[in-house]
Amino acid sequence: MGTGKRGLIATAVTVIGAVTVLAAPGAAFAAPSPTPTPSPTASASATVSGTAVTNKDIEAVRLKLDALYHDAAVATDAYNAAEEKAEQQSAQIVELAKKIVQGQEKLRKLKARAGAAAAAQYRGYGLSDEAQLMLSDNPQEFLDGTGRVLQGQRATKALITELSRTQQDLRQYADDASAQWTKLEAGRKAKAAAKKRIEQQISAAEKLESQLEEQEKKRLAELEEQAAYKAQTAWLDSGVLKEINGSASTAGKRAVEYATTQIGKPYEWGAEGPKSYDCSGLTSQAWASAGDPIPRTSQEQWKQLKHIDVKDMRPGDLIIYFDDASHVAMYIGDGAIVHAPRPGRTVTIAGAGSMPILGVVRPDA
């Protein structure tokens, strides 16, 4: 590691780079504010421990942190998807188990009925029909009995068919349960792998940030705000906001109210509230509270919900960010969003254009 502060940061960036591939900036951040006025400590360079640390160094750290947190967000989506599938598969296994129990009880009763029918046939109808007719004191009674025998034979045939069908159903239920269990185990492994990757990325980011002195952390925060402000300004300068004038639906208003009430609560990957949230945990819970359940992850929200043009969006709609749909926020009007940005941040309001927009979806289309 370098002897000076600049060398320390450069080495930290290199070390962290070994555990992640540098990608385009991908972590959400606090709401943009007017470009901060550079302070003496935020000038092009400063001297720390006798070594100059430039804004270029801090910007490199910011980009690396963005990449780490973006990768953690992708892994969080994978974790949440595995969690959701595990819940569904567990519920299916429970239902199949109930069907198996019910099927076994039905099979037991059918076997008992079949045994009773076989015993009755053995007791009453061991002789041939001709012999029974000759020995009968009442031929009409015999004929009536013969009719009942035919009915009994048809009932027995139906009973055997039902027995066979029930046995087939039980085998199918068992096969389905086994298949669901296999999927559940695979999902658990995927979930564990995603969890490990999340923890690695967040740990790497925290380690990188820990290399910074307080004034450098302040400069890092300023650079984050500047990047967000620049992106938001470019988005607004496109004139898009002039075209956006949709009014929130009744459900949308409820969703916005829920989401904005969570402002200030910490980001936590995999969390769905009420004390903390990740990005899709916030949006999914907001819409669940509005009476319109939606998929748990940002990627599934992008896949399953109706896509609309940005110019047509209204408060309550969800904006999906980055090419891999790894982040989601709720539009609240006036060019602003509410979202859970990333680890170390809280639910906050930001500019809708402060991150690369993939598209917009409407939960209550």
Coordinates of C-alpha atoms in Angstrom, one line a residue:
M1 CA 0.0 0.0 0.0
G2 CA 1.3 3.4 -0.8
T3 CA 2.9 5.5 1.9
G4 CA 0.8 8.6 1.1
K5 CA -2.9 9.1 1.3
R6 CA -3.2 9.2 -2.5
G7 CA -1.4 5.9 -2.7
L8 CA -3.7 4.5 -0.1
I9 CA -6.8 5.3 -2.0
A10 CA -5.4 4.1 -5.3
T11 CA -4.4 0.8 -3.8
A12 CA -7.8 0.4 -2.2
V13 CA -9.5 1.0 -5.5
T14 CA -7.2 -1.6 -7.1
V15 CA -7.8 -4.1 -4.4
I16 CA -11.6 -3.7 -4.6
G17 CA -11.4 -4.0 -8.3
A18 CA -10.3 -7.5 -7.9
V19 CA -13.7 -8.5 -6.6
T20 CA -15.9 -6.7 -9.1
V21 CA -16.0 -5.7 -12.7
L22 CA -16.2 -1.9 -13.1
A23 CA -19.5 -1.1 -14.7
A24 CA -21.4 2.1 -15.5
P25 CA -22.5 4.1 -12.4
G26 CA -25.5 2.2 -11.0
A27 CA -26.3 3.1 -7.5
A28 CA -29.1 5.5 -6.7
F29 CA -28.3 8.5 -4.5
A30 CA -29.7 11.3 -2.6
A31 CA -31.9 13.9 -4.2
P32 CA -30.0 16.4 -6.3
S33 CA -29.6 19.9 -5.1
P34 CA -28.0 22.9 -6.8
T35 CA -24.3 22.3 -7.6
P36 CA -22.4 22.8 -4.3
T37 CA -20.0 25.7 -4.3
P38 CA -16.5 24.2 -4.0
S39 CA -15.0 24.9 -0.6
P40 CA -11.2 25.2 0.1
T41 CA -11.2 21.5 1.1
A42 CA -13.0 20.5 -2.1
S43 CA -10.7 22.2 -4.6
A44 CA -8.9 20.3 -7.3
S45 CA -6.5 19.0 -4.8
A46 CA -5.7 18.9 -1.1
T47 CA -2.8 17.9 0.9
V48 CA -3.4 15.0 3.3
S49 CA -0.5 13.4 5.1
G50 CA 1.8 15.3 2.8
T51 CA 0.3 13.8 -0.4
A52 CA -2.1 15.5 -2.8
V53 CA -5.5 13.8 -3.2
T54 CA -7.3 15.2 -6.2
N55 CA -11.0 15.3 -7.2
K56 CA -10.0 12.8 -9.9
D57 CA -9.0 10.4 -7.1
I58 CA -12.3 10.9 -5.3
E59 CA -14.3 10.5 -8.6
A60 CA -12.6 7.2 -9.2
V61 CA -13.7 6.1 -5.7
R62 CA -17.3 7.3 -6.5
L63 CA -17.4 5.3 -9.8
K64 CA -16.0 2.2 -8.0
L65 CA -18.6 2.6 -5.3
D66 CA -21.4 3.0 -7.9
A67 CA -20.2 -0.2 -9.5
L68 CA -20.1 -2.1 -6.2
Y69 CA -23.5 -1.0 -5.1
H70 CA -25.0 -1.6 -8.6
D71 CA -23.7 -5.2 -8.4
A72 CA -25.1 -5.5 -4.9
A73 CA -28.5 -4.3 -6.3
V74 CA -28.5 -6.9 -9.1
A75 CA -27.6 -9.6 -6.5
T76 CA -30.4 -8.3 -4.2
D77 CA -32.9 -8.7 -7.0
A78 CA -31.7 -12.2 -7.5
Y79 CA -32.0 -12.9 -3.8
N80 CA -35.5 -11.4 -3.6
A81 CA -36.6 -13.4 -6.7
A82 CA -35.3 -16.6 -5.1
E83 CA -37.1 -15.7 -1.9
E84 CA -40.4 -15.1 -3.6
K85 CA -40.1 -18.4 -5.6
A86 CA -39.2 -20.3 -2.4
E87 CA -42.3 -19.0 -0.8
Q88 CA -44.5 -20.0 -3.8
Q89 CA -42.9 -23.5 -4.0
S90 CA -43.2 -24.0 -0.3
A91 CA -46.9 -23.1 -0.5
Q92 CA -47.3 -25.5 -3.5
I93 CA -45.6 -28.3 -1.5
V94 CA -48.0 -27.8 1.4
E95 CA -51.0 -27.9 -0.9
L96 CA -49.7 -31.1 -2.6
A97 CA -49.1 -32.6 0.9
K98 CA -52.7 -31.9 1.8
K99 CA -53.9 -33.5 -1.5
I100 CA -51.7 -36.5 -0.8
V101 CA -53.2 -36.9 2.7
Q102 CA -56.7 -36.5 1.3
G103 CA -56.0 -38.9 -1.5
Q104 CA -54.7 -41.5 0.9
E105 CA -57.8 -41.2 3.1
K106 CA -60.0 -41.5 0.0
L107 CA -58.0 -44.6 -1.2
R108 CA -58.4 -46.2 2.2
K109 CA -62.2 -45.7 2.1
L110 CA -62.4 -47.0 -1.5
K111 CA -60.4 -50.1 -0.6
A112 CA -62.7 -50.7 2.3
R113 CA -65.8 -50.4 0.0
A114 CA -64.1 -52.7 -2.6
G115 CA -63.4 -55.3 0.1
A116 CA -67.0 -55.2 1.4
A117 CA -68.3 -55.6 -2.1
A118 CA -66.1 -58.5 -2.8
A119 CA -67.2 -60.2 0.5
A120 CA -70.9 -59.7 -0.4
Q121 CA -70.4 -61.2 -3.8
Y122 CA -68.6 -64.2 -2.2
R123 CA -71.4 -64.7 0.4
G124 CA -74.4 -64.3 -1.8
Y125 CA -73.5 -65.3 -5.3
G126 CA -71.2 -68.3 -5.0
L127 CA -73.8 -70.4 -6.9
S128 CA -74.6 -70.1 -10.6
D129 CA -77.6 -68.0 -11.6
E130 CA -79.4 -71.2 -12.7
A131 CA -78.9 -73.0 -9.4
Q132 CA -80.1 -69.9 -7.4
L133 CA -83.2 -69.8 -9.6
M134 CA -84.0 -73.5 -9.1
L135 CA -83.5 -73.2 -5.3
S136 CA -85.4 -70.0 -4.9
D137 CA -88.9 -70.1 -3.4
N138 CA -89.7 -66.7 -5.0
P139 CA -88.6 -66.4 -8.7
Q140 CA -89.6 -62.7 -8.8
E141 CA -87.5 -62.0 -5.8
F142 CA -84.6 -63.8 -7.5
L143 CA -85.1 -61.7 -10.6
D144 CA -85.2 -58.5 -8.5
G145 CA -82.0 -59.6 -6.9
T146 CA -80.4 -60.2 -10.2
G147 CA -81.2 -56.6 -11.2
R148 CA -79.5 -55.5 -8.0
V149 CA -76.6 -57.7 -8.8
L150 CA -76.2 -56.0 -12.2
Q151 CA -76.3 -52.6 -10.5
G152 CA -73.8 -53.9 -8.0
Q153 CA -71.5 -55.0 -10.7
R154 CA -71.7 -51.6 -12.4
A155 CA -71.0 -49.9 -9.1
T156 CA -68.1 -52.3 -8.5
K157 CA -66.6 -51.4 -11.9
A158 CA -67.0 -47.7 -11.1
L159 CA -65.4 -48.3 -7.8
I160 CA -62.4 -50.0 -9.3
T161 CA -62.1 -47.2 -11.9
E162 CA -62.2 -44.6 -9.0
L163 CA -59.6 -46.6 -7.1
S164 CA -57.3 -46.7 -10.1
R165 CA -57.7 -42.9 -10.7
T166 CA -57.1 -42.1 -7.1
Q167 CA -53.9 -44.1 -7.1
Q168 CA -52.8 -42.3 -10.3
D169 CA -53.5 -39.0 -8.7
L170 CA -51.5 -39.9 -5.6
R171 CA -48.5 -40.9 -7.8
Q172 CA -48.8 -37.5 -9.7
Y173 CA -49.1 -35.5 -6.5
A174 CA -46.0 -37.3 -5.1
D175 CA -44.1 -36.6 -8.4
D176 CA -45.1 -33.0 -8.4
A177 CA -44.1 -32.6 -4.7
S178 CA -40.7 -34.1 -5.5
A179 CA -40.2 -31.7 -8.5
Q180 CA -41.2 -28.7 -6.4
W181 CA -38.8 -29.8 -3.6
T182 CA -36.0 -30.1 -6.1
K183 CA -36.8 -26.6 -7.4
L184 CA -37.0 -25.3 -3.8
E185 CA -33.5 -26.7 -3.0
A186 CA -32.1 -25.2 -6.2
G187 CA -33.7 -21.9 -5.2
R188 CA -32.2 -22.0 -1.8
K189 CA -28.7 -22.5 -3.3
A190 CA -29.3 -19.5 -5.7
K191 CA -30.5 -17.4 -2.8
A192 CA -27.4 -18.3 -0.7
A193 CA -25.1 -17.5 -3.6
A194 CA -26.9 -14.1 -4.1
K195 CA -26.6 -13.4 -0.4
K196 CA -22.9 -14.1 -0.4
R197 CA -22.4 -11.8 -3.4
I198 CA -24.4 -9.0 -1.8
E199 CA -22.4 -9.2 1.4
Q200 CA -19.1 -9.3 -0.6
Q201 CA -20.0 -6.2 -2.6
I202 CA -21.3 -4.2 0.3
S203 CA -18.3 -5.2 2.4
A204 CA -16.0 -4.1 -0.4
A205 CA -17.8 -0.8 -0.7
E206 CA -17.6 -0.2 3.0
K207 CA -13.9 -1.1 3.1
L208 CA -13.3 1.4 0.2
E209 CA -15.2 4.2 2.0
S210 CA -13.4 3.5 5.2
Q211 CA -10.1 4.5 3.5
L212 CA -11.4 8.1 3.2
E213 CA -10.9 10.8 5.7
E214 CA -13.9 12.9 6.8
Q215 CA -13.2 15.7 4.4
E216 CA -12.8 13.3 1.5
K217 CA -16.1 11.7 2.4
K218 CA -17.7 15.1 2.2
R219 CA -16.1 15.7 -1.2
L220 CA -17.4 12.3 -2.2
A221 CA -20.9 13.3 -1.2
E222 CA -20.6 16.5 -3.1
L223 CA -19.5 14.7 -6.2
E224 CA -22.4 12.3 -5.9
E225 CA -24.8 15.3 -5.6
Q226 CA -23.1 17.0 -8.6
A227 CA -23.5 13.9 -10.8
A228 CA -27.2 13.5 -9.8
Y229 CA -27.8 17.2 -10.4
K230 CA -26.1 17.1 -13.8
A231 CA -28.2 14.1 -14.9
Q232 CA -31.4 15.7 -13.6
T233 CA -30.7 19.0 -15.2
A234 CA -30.1 17.3 -18.6
W235 CA -33.4 15.4 -18.2
L236 CA -35.3 18.6 -17.4
D237 CA -33.6 20.5 -20.2
S238 CA -35.0 18.0 -22.7
G239 CA -38.4 19.5 -22.1
V240 CA -39.9 16.2 -21.0
L241 CA -41.5 17.6 -17.9
K242 CA -43.7 19.9 -20.0
E243 CA -45.4 16.8 -21.4
I244 CA -45.9 15.1 -18.1
N245 CA -49.2 16.2 -16.6
G246 CA -51.0 13.1 -15.7
S247 CA -53.0 12.9 -12.5
A248 CA -52.7 10.1 -10.0
S249 CA -55.3 7.5 -9.8
T250 CA -57.1 6.8 -6.4
A251 CA -54.8 3.8 -5.9
G252 CA -51.8 5.8 -7.1
K253 CA -52.4 8.4 -4.4
R254 CA -52.5 5.8 -1.7
A255 CA -49.3 4.2 -3.0
V256 CA -47.6 7.6 -3.1
E257 CA -48.8 8.4 0.4
Y258 CA -47.4 5.1 1.7
A259 CA -44.1 5.5 0.0
T260 CA -43.5 9.1 1.1
T261 CA -44.4 8.2 4.7
Q262 CA -41.4 5.9 4.7
I263 CA -38.9 8.8 4.0
G264 CA -36.0 8.7 6.4
K265 CA -36.1 4.9 7.0
P266 CA -32.9 3.0 6.2
Y267 CA -32.1 1.0 3.1
E268 CA -31.6 -2.7 3.8
W269 CA -31.3 -5.3 1.1
G270 CA -34.1 -7.8 1.1
A271 CA -36.2 -5.7 3.4
E272 CA -39.9 -5.0 2.8
G273 CA -40.6 -2.8 5.8
P274 CA -41.9 -1.5 8.0
K275 CA -38.6 -0.5 9.6
S276 CA -36.4 -0.6 6.4
Y277 CA -36.6 -1.3 2.7
D278 CA -34.7 -2.0 -0.4
C279 CA -35.8 -0.3 -3.6
S280 CA -38.4 -2.9 -4.8
G281 CA -39.4 -3.7 -1.3
L282 CA -40.6 0.0 -1.0
T283 CA -42.5 0.0 -4.3
S284 CA -44.1 -3.4 -3.8
Q285 CA -45.3 -2.6 -0.3
A286 CA -46.6 0.8 -1.3
W287 CA -48.8 -0.8 -4.0
A288 CA -49.8 -3.6 -1.8
S289 CA -51.0 -1.0 0.7
A290 CA -53.0 0.6 -2.2
G291 CA -54.8 -2.7 -2.8
D292 CA -52.8 -3.7 -6.0
P293 CA -50.1 -6.3 -5.2
I294 CA -47.3 -6.3 -7.7
P295 CA -44.2 -8.4 -8.3
R296 CA -41.5 -8.2 -5.6
T297 CA -38.4 -7.4 -7.7
S298 CA -37.6 -4.5 -10.0
Q299 CA -36.9 -6.8 -12.8
E300 CA -40.2 -8.6 -12.5
Q301 CA -42.0 -5.3 -12.1
W302 CA -40.4 -4.3 -15.5
K303 CA -41.3 -7.6 -17.1
Q304 CA -44.9 -8.0 -15.8
L305 CA -46.4 -4.5 -15.4
K306 CA -47.7 -2.4 -18.3
H307 CA -45.1 -0.2 -20.0
I308 CA -46.1 3.4 -20.7
D309 CA -44.3 6.4 -22.2
V310 CA -42.4 8.6 -19.9
K311 CA -44.5 11.6 -21.1
D312 CA -47.6 9.7 -20.0
M313 CA -46.5 8.8 -16.5
R314 CA -48.5 10.0 -13.5
P315 CA -47.8 9.9 -9.7
G316 CA -47.7 6.3 -8.5
D317 CA -46.2 4.9 -11.6
L318 CA -42.8 3.2 -11.2
I319 CA -39.7 4.3 -13.0
I320 CA -37.3 1.5 -13.8
Y321 CA -33.6 2.4 -14.0
F322 CA -30.5 1.0 -15.8
D323 CA -30.4 -1.4 -18.6
D324 CA -30.7 -4.4 -16.3
A325 CA -33.7 -3.0 -14.5
S326 CA -31.7 -3.2 -11.2
H327 CA -33.4 -0.2 -9.6
V328 CA -36.9 1.1 -9.2
A329 CA -38.5 4.3 -7.8
M330 CA -41.9 5.7 -7.6
Y331 CA -42.8 8.9 -9.5
I332 CA -44.5 11.4 -7.2
G333 CA -44.9 14.3 -9.6
D334 CA -43.1 17.5 -10.5
G335 CA -40.1 15.6 -11.9
A336 CA -39.4 13.9 -8.5
I337 CA -39.3 10.3 -7.2
V338 CA -39.2 8.6 -3.9
H339 CA -37.0 5.6 -3.5
A340 CA -34.7 3.5 -1.3
P341 CA -31.3 4.3 -2.9
R342 CA -28.6 1.9 -1.6
P343 CA -26.9 0.6 1.6
G344 CA -25.9 3.5 3.8
R345 CA -28.7 5.7 2.6
T346 CA -32.3 6.3 3.6
V347 CA -35.6 6.4 1.7
T348 CA -35.5 9.9 0.1
I349 CA -36.8 12.1 -2.6
A350 CA -34.7 12.6 -5.7
G351 CA -34.9 13.8 -9.3
A352 CA -36.6 11.4 -11.7
G353 CA -33.9 11.9 -14.2
S354 CA -31.0 11.6 -11.8
M355 CA -30.3 8.0 -13.0
P356 CA -30.5 6.4 -16.5
I357 CA -34.2 5.6 -17.1
L358 CA -35.0 2.3 -18.7
G359 CA -38.7 2.9 -18.8
V360 CA -41.9 3.4 -16.8
V361 CA -44.5 0.8 -15.7
R362 CA -48.0 1.3 -14.3
P363 CA -49.2 -1.1 -11.5
D364 CA -52.9 -0.2 -11.9
A365 CA -53.2 -0.1 -15.6

